[in-house]
Amino acid sequence: MSAPTLTRPVEHARLDRSPKPARARGFRKTIWRHRTLYLMAIPGIAYFLLFKYLPMGGLAIAFQDYQPFLGISGSPWVGFEHFVRFFTEDTFFMLLRNTLVVSALLLVFAFPVPIVLALMLNELRGRVFKRSVQSVIYLPHFMSWVIVVSLFYVLLTTDRGAINNLITALGGDSISFLTDPDWLRPLYVLQNIWKSAGWGTIVYLAAMTAVDTSLYEAAELDGAGRMRQSWHITLPAIRPVIVVMFILSIGDILELGFEHMYLLLNSLNREVAEIFDTYVFTAGLQNGQLSYGTAVGLFKGLVGLILVVLANRMSKKFGEEGVY
Amino acid sequence: MMRRRLLAAVAAVGALALTATACGGGGTSGGDGGGEGLQPGDTIRWMSTVHTPTTPEADGPIETALEEHSGATFDIEWVPAPSYSEKINAVLAANQLADVTGLSPLDNSAIRNALGSGMFWDVEPYLSEFDNLSQINELTIDGARIDGVLYGVPIQKVIARYGVLVRQDWLDNLGLEEPHTLEELAEVARAFTEDDPDGNGVDDTTGILDRAESFQLTFRTIAGYFGAGDKIELDENGQLVASFDTPAFKEAMEWYRELYQAGYVNQEFITLQKTNQQDAIAQGRGGIVITGLFEAKNYMALAENADPNTPMAWALINDMTYADVPRRIVSDTGGGVGGVLAISKENVPTEEGLRYVLGFIDSLLDEEAFDLMTNGIEGTHYELDGDGVVTITDQTAWEQQVQPYSSSRPSDTVVTYPSATPYVDEGNALMAEQAEFAVINPASGLSSDAYDRSWSTIWTTVQDAYFQYMDGQIEMADYEAVVEATYSQGLEEILTELNEAYAAANG
């Protein structure tokens, strides 16, 4: 991504200096001309080739009955057998539903939180206070999911968890937060907000610093209060950023991440907690069905790709820039 | 101009460095399998399981002493026990095996698949060349064969280690007798929950402390007392059937749920991990644990760590029975086989290399090596008195440097040391005593494609149903419906294939 943005300004510079049309010089000449930049791009290109594109070859095992000892070249090909099995099993709809529902909940409840937080932080005037609040809300981002889930475990377990102790002390019945299927989704979203909302404000805060301060002054002269300034100036100014972030989250809609859900998953909430990522792990790695697991993962990746493309088109239609 | 050149140079160097490391990384992993492979004198890479939270540092005192004793050098790749099967599957899939890999349990589909695929040496013809390996019990070798072939050195375990541990001091406080039937155990569980056994005036105890692995550990043992087998068993007609679909198993579920719903088993044990369970035991939050009889000494150590004056005392019970079911105990080690130490053909392509590795494993079975991996170094970790009684003198050092090795021993039964630590001798004696009552899975050495394909999925499904039943989300009829459905998900086929294989093997 960095390569094209880098070349652009230089290209202009070159055109300024040489009046001859670039086309005639040919592709090779262009490369030679910008050899430094291309050279600098090599590490990045090599990284993507080696660690992103090369491993994709392994996807071939989704169409095989892969046996580790035989390797990719020796394992028998079975075509779409694993996909047929996956789409005809009941689990498919369970996985799709669970994944989509949780993603939708995240988009509705977790996505706006950093924006609101950033708007509030933007209004803070005390430098020291603002900085300390920022540091505190960034902190959870650096904790691993294992720690976050363990913290909640200690608070929520019915076996002497703090919250349940409080509920019973006040005369209520203890609630099985951890095993009740109805509590899984709220917990998941809540933990997600707690961990990532603070960190998410960074992008928006950065966008807000770019807002022309004279706009605020003008609005103040017209008698606009703080709320109105936020609504009519700050929010529209960061709209492109919000749209880009939204597209990125749509692309991640099936990419909930394995760790968090796996830690919350247990036998009692599996019907709502099993998502593509955890299923790939249990079916593929724990139960040793490598080809089947790969097929499921590949399907997930394809759907994700389609969603990104669609979201990007949509945003362009609405007059925003999109991510590519 | 100068500046530009410099920039170009920096970029070039950076790019080169990156490609160089990338190639280097690829080179080593690829080069492992090729070339000469492991030769006598090379460092043996060994993947092994570890049950302790920390692993000993490389080249620590025990490793050095073992290398000195065996004349071979080795590196252990420690894998924590709870994630061992995932790690094994990942390693198998990526074809990045160590030279020696401890593979267990043998009824895991992926492991059976791997063993049967020809990745590992058939070691049986070579065993007779070594002093200790040639002495391995024929029964154990039988249990470790997959379809008649021995794909690794069997890890020898005590045949049946499970039993019931009950807080003796709590029994005394309440004036109760040691329970020997499940009916008595249920009463003790009730009393431990309701009658304030620790006498602190607070309602803060439960009876049985179970954990997330209930279905394959605690409950398997209880179901065994009711007459169920280990996963697969023979019915009265001599047919192999799934244990979770037998009347005895369901009766056990009903019994256990009654205790659970009355609060005599710790609530939400389904989310409890092993270390949290141990903490709960050490803190005296429960008084009954159905586990290995050797655990009593570990619980004591934990409790003494927290409070040197702990009143904790344990009754070890190995003859628990239910109603008129004769005394029996489900073997937790598959009849004394704790897996195999499999040797990779790809990494160790030559017979010389294989003999070198086997010689190394053989030397670990010497008393001296066993002593190192069990007790540590005399004078540093333990002391011997005149009667040969072992006393661990430095518990912390022992836990960090020695204890992790105990799960890597190729045999648990080389020597039984008399010990000054309470409950060690008693536990050993009780485990040895119950070997004759052990129940094992008659299908463990048989192979079935359907089993490899669908068993783990079926197992997870039934396990989920077991937990839902325990929690009260579903009733027995629903559990039976779930089990019924597994027949069409592959169980039918599995049983047919296993019965055929069983008839062929015992025909």
Short mmCIF file of N, CA and C in Angstrom, two decimals, chain A residues 56-168:
data_model
loop_
_atom_site.label_atom_id
_atom_site.label_comp_id
_atom_site.label_asym_id
_atom_site.label_seq_id
_atom_site.Cartn_x
_atom_site.Cartn_y
_atom_site.Cartn_z
N MET A 56 -0.81 -19.37 0.56
CA MET A 56 -2.12 -19.64 -0.03
C MET A 56 -2.10 -20.93 -0.83
N GLY A 57 -0.94 -21.32 -1.30
CA GLY A 57 -0.83 -22.59 -2.02
C GLY A 57 -1.36 -23.74 -1.19
N GLY A 58 -1.23 -23.60 0.14
CA GLY A 58 -1.70 -24.66 1.04
C GLY A 58 -3.20 -24.86 0.98
N LEU A 59 -3.93 -23.86 0.46
CA LEU A 59 -5.38 -23.99 0.35
C LEU A 59 -5.78 -25.17 -0.51
N ALA A 60 -4.83 -25.64 -1.31
CA ALA A 60 -5.11 -26.79 -2.16
C ALA A 60 -5.64 -27.97 -1.36
N ILE A 61 -5.24 -28.07 -0.10
CA ILE A 61 -5.65 -29.26 0.65
C ILE A 61 -7.15 -29.26 0.94
N ALA A 62 -7.82 -28.13 0.72
CA ALA A 62 -9.27 -28.11 0.89
C ALA A 62 -9.94 -29.01 -0.14
N PHE A 63 -9.25 -29.26 -1.24
CA PHE A 63 -9.84 -30.08 -2.31
C PHE A 63 -9.23 -31.48 -2.31
N GLN A 64 -8.52 -31.80 -1.23
CA GLN A 64 -7.87 -33.10 -1.15
C GLN A 64 -8.33 -33.85 0.09
N ASP A 65 -7.94 -35.11 0.16
CA ASP A 65 -8.06 -35.82 1.41
C ASP A 65 -6.64 -35.82 1.98
N TYR A 66 -6.30 -34.73 2.62
CA TYR A 66 -4.90 -34.47 2.93
C TYR A 66 -4.36 -35.40 4.02
N GLN A 67 -3.29 -36.05 3.72
CA GLN A 67 -2.57 -36.86 4.71
C GLN A 67 -1.19 -36.25 4.88
N PRO A 68 -0.85 -35.81 6.10
CA PRO A 68 0.42 -35.12 6.29
C PRO A 68 1.61 -35.90 5.74
N PHE A 69 1.58 -37.22 5.90
CA PHE A 69 2.73 -38.00 5.48
C PHE A 69 2.88 -38.00 3.97
N LEU A 70 1.76 -38.00 3.27
CA LEU A 70 1.81 -38.02 1.82
C LEU A 70 2.12 -36.64 1.25
N GLY A 71 1.78 -35.60 2.01
CA GLY A 71 2.05 -34.24 1.54
C GLY A 71 1.02 -33.81 0.51
N ILE A 72 1.16 -32.55 0.06
CA ILE A 72 0.18 -32.01 -0.88
C ILE A 72 0.27 -32.73 -2.23
N SER A 73 1.49 -33.10 -2.61
CA SER A 73 1.64 -33.72 -3.92
C SER A 73 1.12 -35.16 -3.92
N GLY A 74 1.13 -35.82 -2.77
CA GLY A 74 0.76 -37.23 -2.76
C GLY A 74 -0.66 -37.52 -2.32
N SER A 75 -1.32 -36.52 -1.70
CA SER A 75 -2.66 -36.79 -1.19
C SER A 75 -3.68 -36.86 -2.32
N PRO A 76 -4.68 -37.73 -2.17
CA PRO A 76 -5.68 -37.86 -3.23
C PRO A 76 -6.58 -36.63 -3.33
N TRP A 77 -6.98 -36.29 -4.57
CA TRP A 77 -7.88 -35.16 -4.78
C TRP A 77 -9.32 -35.63 -4.65
N VAL A 78 -10.14 -34.83 -3.98
CA VAL A 78 -11.53 -35.23 -3.81
C VAL A 78 -12.50 -34.16 -4.32
N GLY A 79 -11.99 -33.15 -5.00
CA GLY A 79 -12.87 -32.11 -5.53
C GLY A 79 -13.57 -31.35 -4.42
N PHE A 80 -14.88 -31.17 -4.58
CA PHE A 80 -15.62 -30.33 -3.64
C PHE A 80 -16.26 -31.13 -2.50
N GLU A 81 -15.80 -32.34 -2.29
CA GLU A 81 -16.43 -33.21 -1.30
C GLU A 81 -16.58 -32.54 0.07
N HIS A 82 -15.51 -31.86 0.53
CA HIS A 82 -15.57 -31.25 1.86
C HIS A 82 -16.55 -30.09 1.90
N PHE A 83 -16.65 -29.38 0.78
CA PHE A 83 -17.59 -28.26 0.73
C PHE A 83 -19.02 -28.78 0.75
N VAL A 84 -19.26 -29.85 0.00
CA VAL A 84 -20.59 -30.44 -0.02
C VAL A 84 -20.98 -30.87 1.39
N ARG A 85 -20.05 -31.54 2.06
CA ARG A 85 -20.33 -32.00 3.41
C ARG A 85 -20.67 -30.81 4.32
N PHE A 86 -19.86 -29.75 4.17
CA PHE A 86 -20.04 -28.58 5.04
C PHE A 86 -21.40 -27.92 4.81
N PHE A 87 -21.76 -27.73 3.54
CA PHE A 87 -23.00 -27.02 3.26
C PHE A 87 -24.23 -27.85 3.56
N THR A 88 -24.07 -29.17 3.61
CA THR A 88 -25.25 -30.00 3.86
C THR A 88 -25.42 -30.32 5.35
N GLU A 89 -24.43 -29.97 6.16
CA GLU A 89 -24.56 -30.24 7.59
C GLU A 89 -25.33 -29.11 8.28
N ASP A 90 -26.00 -29.47 9.39
CA ASP A 90 -26.75 -28.47 10.15
C ASP A 90 -25.81 -27.41 10.73
N THR A 91 -24.60 -27.84 11.03
CA THR A 91 -23.66 -26.92 11.65
C THR A 91 -23.45 -25.67 10.81
N PHE A 92 -23.55 -25.81 9.49
CA PHE A 92 -23.28 -24.68 8.61
C PHE A 92 -24.16 -23.48 8.98
N PHE A 93 -25.46 -23.74 9.11
CA PHE A 93 -26.36 -22.63 9.39
C PHE A 93 -26.16 -22.09 10.80
N MET A 94 -25.83 -22.99 11.72
CA MET A 94 -25.54 -22.54 13.08
C MET A 94 -24.35 -21.59 13.06
N LEU A 95 -23.28 -22.00 12.34
CA LEU A 95 -22.07 -21.18 12.29
C LEU A 95 -22.34 -19.84 11.63
N LEU A 96 -23.06 -19.89 10.51
CA LEU A 96 -23.33 -18.68 9.77
C LEU A 96 -24.15 -17.72 10.63
N ARG A 97 -25.19 -18.27 11.29
CA ARG A 97 -26.05 -17.44 12.11
C ARG A 97 -25.26 -16.82 13.26
N ASN A 98 -24.52 -17.68 13.97
CA ASN A 98 -23.77 -17.17 15.12
C ASN A 98 -22.79 -16.09 14.72
N THR A 99 -22.08 -16.36 13.61
CA THR A 99 -21.07 -15.39 13.18
C THR A 99 -21.73 -14.07 12.79
N LEU A 100 -22.80 -14.15 11.99
CA LEU A 100 -23.43 -12.92 11.52
C LEU A 100 -24.08 -12.14 12.65
N VAL A 101 -24.75 -12.86 13.55
CA VAL A 101 -25.42 -12.16 14.65
C VAL A 101 -24.41 -11.41 15.52
N VAL A 102 -23.33 -12.10 15.89
CA VAL A 102 -22.34 -11.45 16.73
C VAL A 102 -21.70 -10.27 16.00
N SER A 103 -21.42 -10.45 14.71
CA SER A 103 -20.81 -9.36 13.96
C SER A 103 -21.75 -8.17 13.89
N ALA A 104 -23.03 -8.44 13.65
CA ALA A 104 -24.00 -7.36 13.57
C ALA A 104 -24.08 -6.62 14.90
N LEU A 105 -24.10 -7.38 15.98
CA LEU A 105 -24.14 -6.75 17.30
C LEU A 105 -22.93 -5.85 17.51
N LEU A 106 -21.78 -6.36 17.05
CA LEU A 106 -20.56 -5.55 17.20
C LEU A 106 -20.67 -4.26 16.40
N LEU A 107 -21.20 -4.37 15.17
CA LEU A 107 -21.31 -3.17 14.33
C LEU A 107 -22.26 -2.16 14.96
N VAL A 108 -23.34 -2.66 15.51
CA VAL A 108 -24.34 -1.75 16.07
C VAL A 108 -23.88 -1.15 17.39
N PHE A 109 -23.36 -2.00 18.28
CA PHE A 109 -23.07 -1.52 19.63
C PHE A 109 -21.61 -1.12 19.86
N ALA A 110 -20.69 -1.87 19.26
CA ALA A 110 -19.29 -1.60 19.57
C ALA A 110 -18.69 -0.55 18.63
N PHE A 111 -19.14 -0.53 17.37
CA PHE A 111 -18.53 0.38 16.41
C PHE A 111 -18.67 1.87 16.77
N PRO A 112 -19.86 2.32 17.22
CA PRO A 112 -20.00 3.76 17.51
C PRO A 112 -19.28 4.20 18.78
N VAL A 113 -18.98 3.28 19.69
CA VAL A 113 -18.43 3.69 20.98
C VAL A 113 -17.15 4.53 20.86
N PRO A 114 -16.16 4.09 20.06
CA PRO A 114 -14.94 4.92 19.96
C PRO A 114 -15.23 6.31 19.41
N ILE A 115 -16.22 6.43 18.52
CA ILE A 115 -16.53 7.75 17.94
C ILE A 115 -17.06 8.68 19.03
N VAL A 116 -18.00 8.16 19.80
CA VAL A 116 -18.56 8.95 20.89
C VAL A 116 -17.47 9.32 21.90
N LEU A 117 -16.67 8.32 22.24
CA LEU A 117 -15.57 8.56 23.18
C LEU A 117 -14.64 9.65 22.66
N ALA A 118 -14.31 9.56 21.37
CA ALA A 118 -13.39 10.53 20.78
C ALA A 118 -13.98 11.93 20.81
N LEU A 119 -15.29 12.02 20.51
CA LEU A 119 -15.94 13.34 20.57
C LEU A 119 -15.86 13.92 21.97
N MET A 120 -16.07 13.05 22.96
CA MET A 120 -16.02 13.52 24.33
C MET A 120 -14.61 13.95 24.72
N LEU A 121 -13.64 13.13 24.30
CA LEU A 121 -12.24 13.48 24.62
C LEU A 121 -11.86 14.80 23.96
N ASN A 122 -12.39 15.01 22.77
CA ASN A 122 -12.07 16.21 22.01
C ASN A 122 -12.53 17.48 22.73
N GLU A 123 -13.56 17.32 23.53
CA GLU A 123 -14.10 18.47 24.24
C GLU A 123 -13.34 18.78 25.52
N LEU A 124 -12.53 17.82 25.95
CA LEU A 124 -11.80 18.04 27.20
C LEU A 124 -10.75 19.13 27.01
N ARG A 125 -10.63 20.04 27.99
CA ARG A 125 -9.66 21.12 27.83
C ARG A 125 -8.42 20.92 28.70
N GLY A 126 -8.60 20.34 29.87
CA GLY A 126 -7.44 20.12 30.73
C GLY A 126 -6.48 19.11 30.10
N ARG A 127 -5.28 19.57 29.74
CA ARG A 127 -4.34 18.71 29.02
C ARG A 127 -3.98 17.45 29.81
N VAL A 128 -3.63 17.69 31.07
CA VAL A 128 -3.18 16.56 31.90
C VAL A 128 -4.30 15.55 32.07
N PHE A 129 -5.48 16.08 32.37
CA PHE A 129 -6.63 15.20 32.57
C PHE A 129 -6.92 14.38 31.30
N LYS A 130 -6.90 15.08 30.16
CA LYS A 130 -7.18 14.41 28.89
C LYS A 130 -6.17 13.28 28.64
N ARG A 131 -4.90 13.63 28.84
CA ARG A 131 -3.85 12.63 28.61
C ARG A 131 -4.03 11.41 29.51
N SER A 132 -4.34 11.66 30.79
CA SER A 132 -4.44 10.52 31.70
C SER A 132 -5.65 9.66 31.36
N VAL A 133 -6.77 10.30 30.98
CA VAL A 133 -7.94 9.51 30.59
C VAL A 133 -7.58 8.65 29.38
N GLN A 134 -6.89 9.27 28.42
CA GLN A 134 -6.51 8.51 27.23
C GLN A 134 -5.67 7.30 27.59
N SER A 135 -4.67 7.51 28.42
CA SER A 135 -3.79 6.39 28.80
C SER A 135 -4.59 5.28 29.44
N VAL A 136 -5.51 5.66 30.32
CA VAL A 136 -6.27 4.63 31.03
C VAL A 136 -7.15 3.83 30.07
N ILE A 137 -7.79 4.52 29.12
CA ILE A 137 -8.67 3.76 28.24
C ILE A 137 -7.90 3.01 27.15
N TYR A 138 -6.65 3.38 26.91
CA TYR A 138 -5.86 2.59 25.96
C TYR A 138 -5.40 1.27 26.57
N LEU A 139 -5.28 1.27 27.87
CA LEU A 139 -4.63 0.15 28.56
C LEU A 139 -5.21 -1.23 28.22
N PRO A 140 -6.54 -1.39 28.24
CA PRO A 140 -7.08 -2.75 28.01
C PRO A 140 -6.65 -3.33 26.66
N HIS A 141 -6.38 -2.44 25.69
CA HIS A 141 -5.98 -2.92 24.38
C HIS A 141 -4.74 -3.81 24.46
N PHE A 142 -3.89 -3.54 25.43
CA PHE A 142 -2.62 -4.27 25.51
C PHE A 142 -2.73 -5.56 26.31
N MET A 143 -3.92 -5.82 26.83
CA MET A 143 -4.09 -7.08 27.55
C MET A 143 -4.51 -8.16 26.57
N SER A 144 -4.04 -9.37 26.79
CA SER A 144 -4.45 -10.45 25.90
C SER A 144 -5.86 -10.88 26.28
N TRP A 145 -6.52 -11.52 25.34
CA TRP A 145 -7.89 -11.97 25.60
C TRP A 145 -7.95 -12.91 26.79
N VAL A 146 -6.87 -13.68 26.94
CA VAL A 146 -6.85 -14.63 28.06
C VAL A 146 -7.05 -13.88 29.37
N ILE A 147 -6.38 -12.74 29.50
CA ILE A 147 -6.47 -11.99 30.74
C ILE A 147 -7.86 -11.35 30.86
N VAL A 148 -8.35 -10.78 29.78
CA VAL A 148 -9.67 -10.15 29.82
C VAL A 148 -10.73 -11.17 30.23
N VAL A 149 -10.71 -12.32 29.56
CA VAL A 149 -11.73 -13.32 29.85
C VAL A 149 -11.57 -13.86 31.27
N SER A 150 -10.33 -14.02 31.71
CA SER A 150 -10.12 -14.50 33.08
C SER A 150 -10.65 -13.50 34.10
N LEU A 151 -10.41 -12.21 33.84
CA LEU A 151 -10.93 -11.18 34.74
C LEU A 151 -12.45 -11.29 34.86
N PHE A 152 -13.10 -11.39 33.71
CA PHE A 152 -14.56 -11.50 33.72
C PHE A 152 -15.00 -12.80 34.38
N TYR A 153 -14.19 -13.85 34.18
CA TYR A 153 -14.51 -15.14 34.81
C TYR A 153 -14.57 -15.00 36.32
N VAL A 154 -13.55 -14.38 36.87
CA VAL A 154 -13.48 -14.23 38.32
C VAL A 154 -14.65 -13.38 38.82
N LEU A 155 -15.04 -12.38 38.03
CA LEU A 155 -16.15 -11.52 38.44
C LEU A 155 -17.50 -12.23 38.32
N LEU A 156 -17.64 -13.08 37.30
CA LEU A 156 -18.98 -13.53 36.92
C LEU A 156 -19.33 -14.95 37.31
N THR A 157 -18.36 -15.76 37.71
CA THR A 157 -18.68 -17.15 37.99
C THR A 157 -19.72 -17.25 39.11
N THR A 158 -20.54 -18.31 39.02
CA THR A 158 -21.54 -18.49 40.08
C THR A 158 -20.89 -19.07 41.33
N ASP A 159 -19.68 -19.62 41.15
CA ASP A 159 -18.97 -20.21 42.27
C ASP A 159 -18.13 -19.11 42.93
N ARG A 160 -18.75 -18.27 43.74
CA ARG A 160 -18.12 -17.16 44.45
C ARG A 160 -17.59 -16.05 43.55
N GLY A 161 -18.24 -15.77 42.44
CA GLY A 161 -17.84 -14.62 41.64
C GLY A 161 -18.35 -13.36 42.32
N ALA A 162 -17.62 -12.24 42.17
CA ALA A 162 -17.97 -11.02 42.89
C ALA A 162 -19.39 -10.55 42.55
N ILE A 163 -19.72 -10.52 41.25
CA ILE A 163 -21.03 -10.01 40.85
C ILE A 163 -22.16 -10.88 41.41
N ASN A 164 -21.95 -12.21 41.29
CA ASN A 164 -23.00 -13.09 41.79
C ASN A 164 -23.11 -13.03 43.31
N ASN A 165 -22.00 -12.83 43.98
CA ASN A 165 -22.06 -12.64 45.44
C ASN A 165 -22.93 -11.43 45.76
N LEU A 166 -22.72 -10.37 44.99
CA LEU A 166 -23.48 -9.14 45.21
C LEU A 166 -24.97 -9.39 44.96
N ILE A 167 -25.26 -10.08 43.85
CA ILE A 167 -26.66 -10.35 43.51
C ILE A 167 -27.33 -11.16 44.62
N THR A 168 -26.64 -12.21 45.08
CA THR A 168 -27.26 -13.04 46.12
C THR A 168 -27.36 -12.28 47.43
#
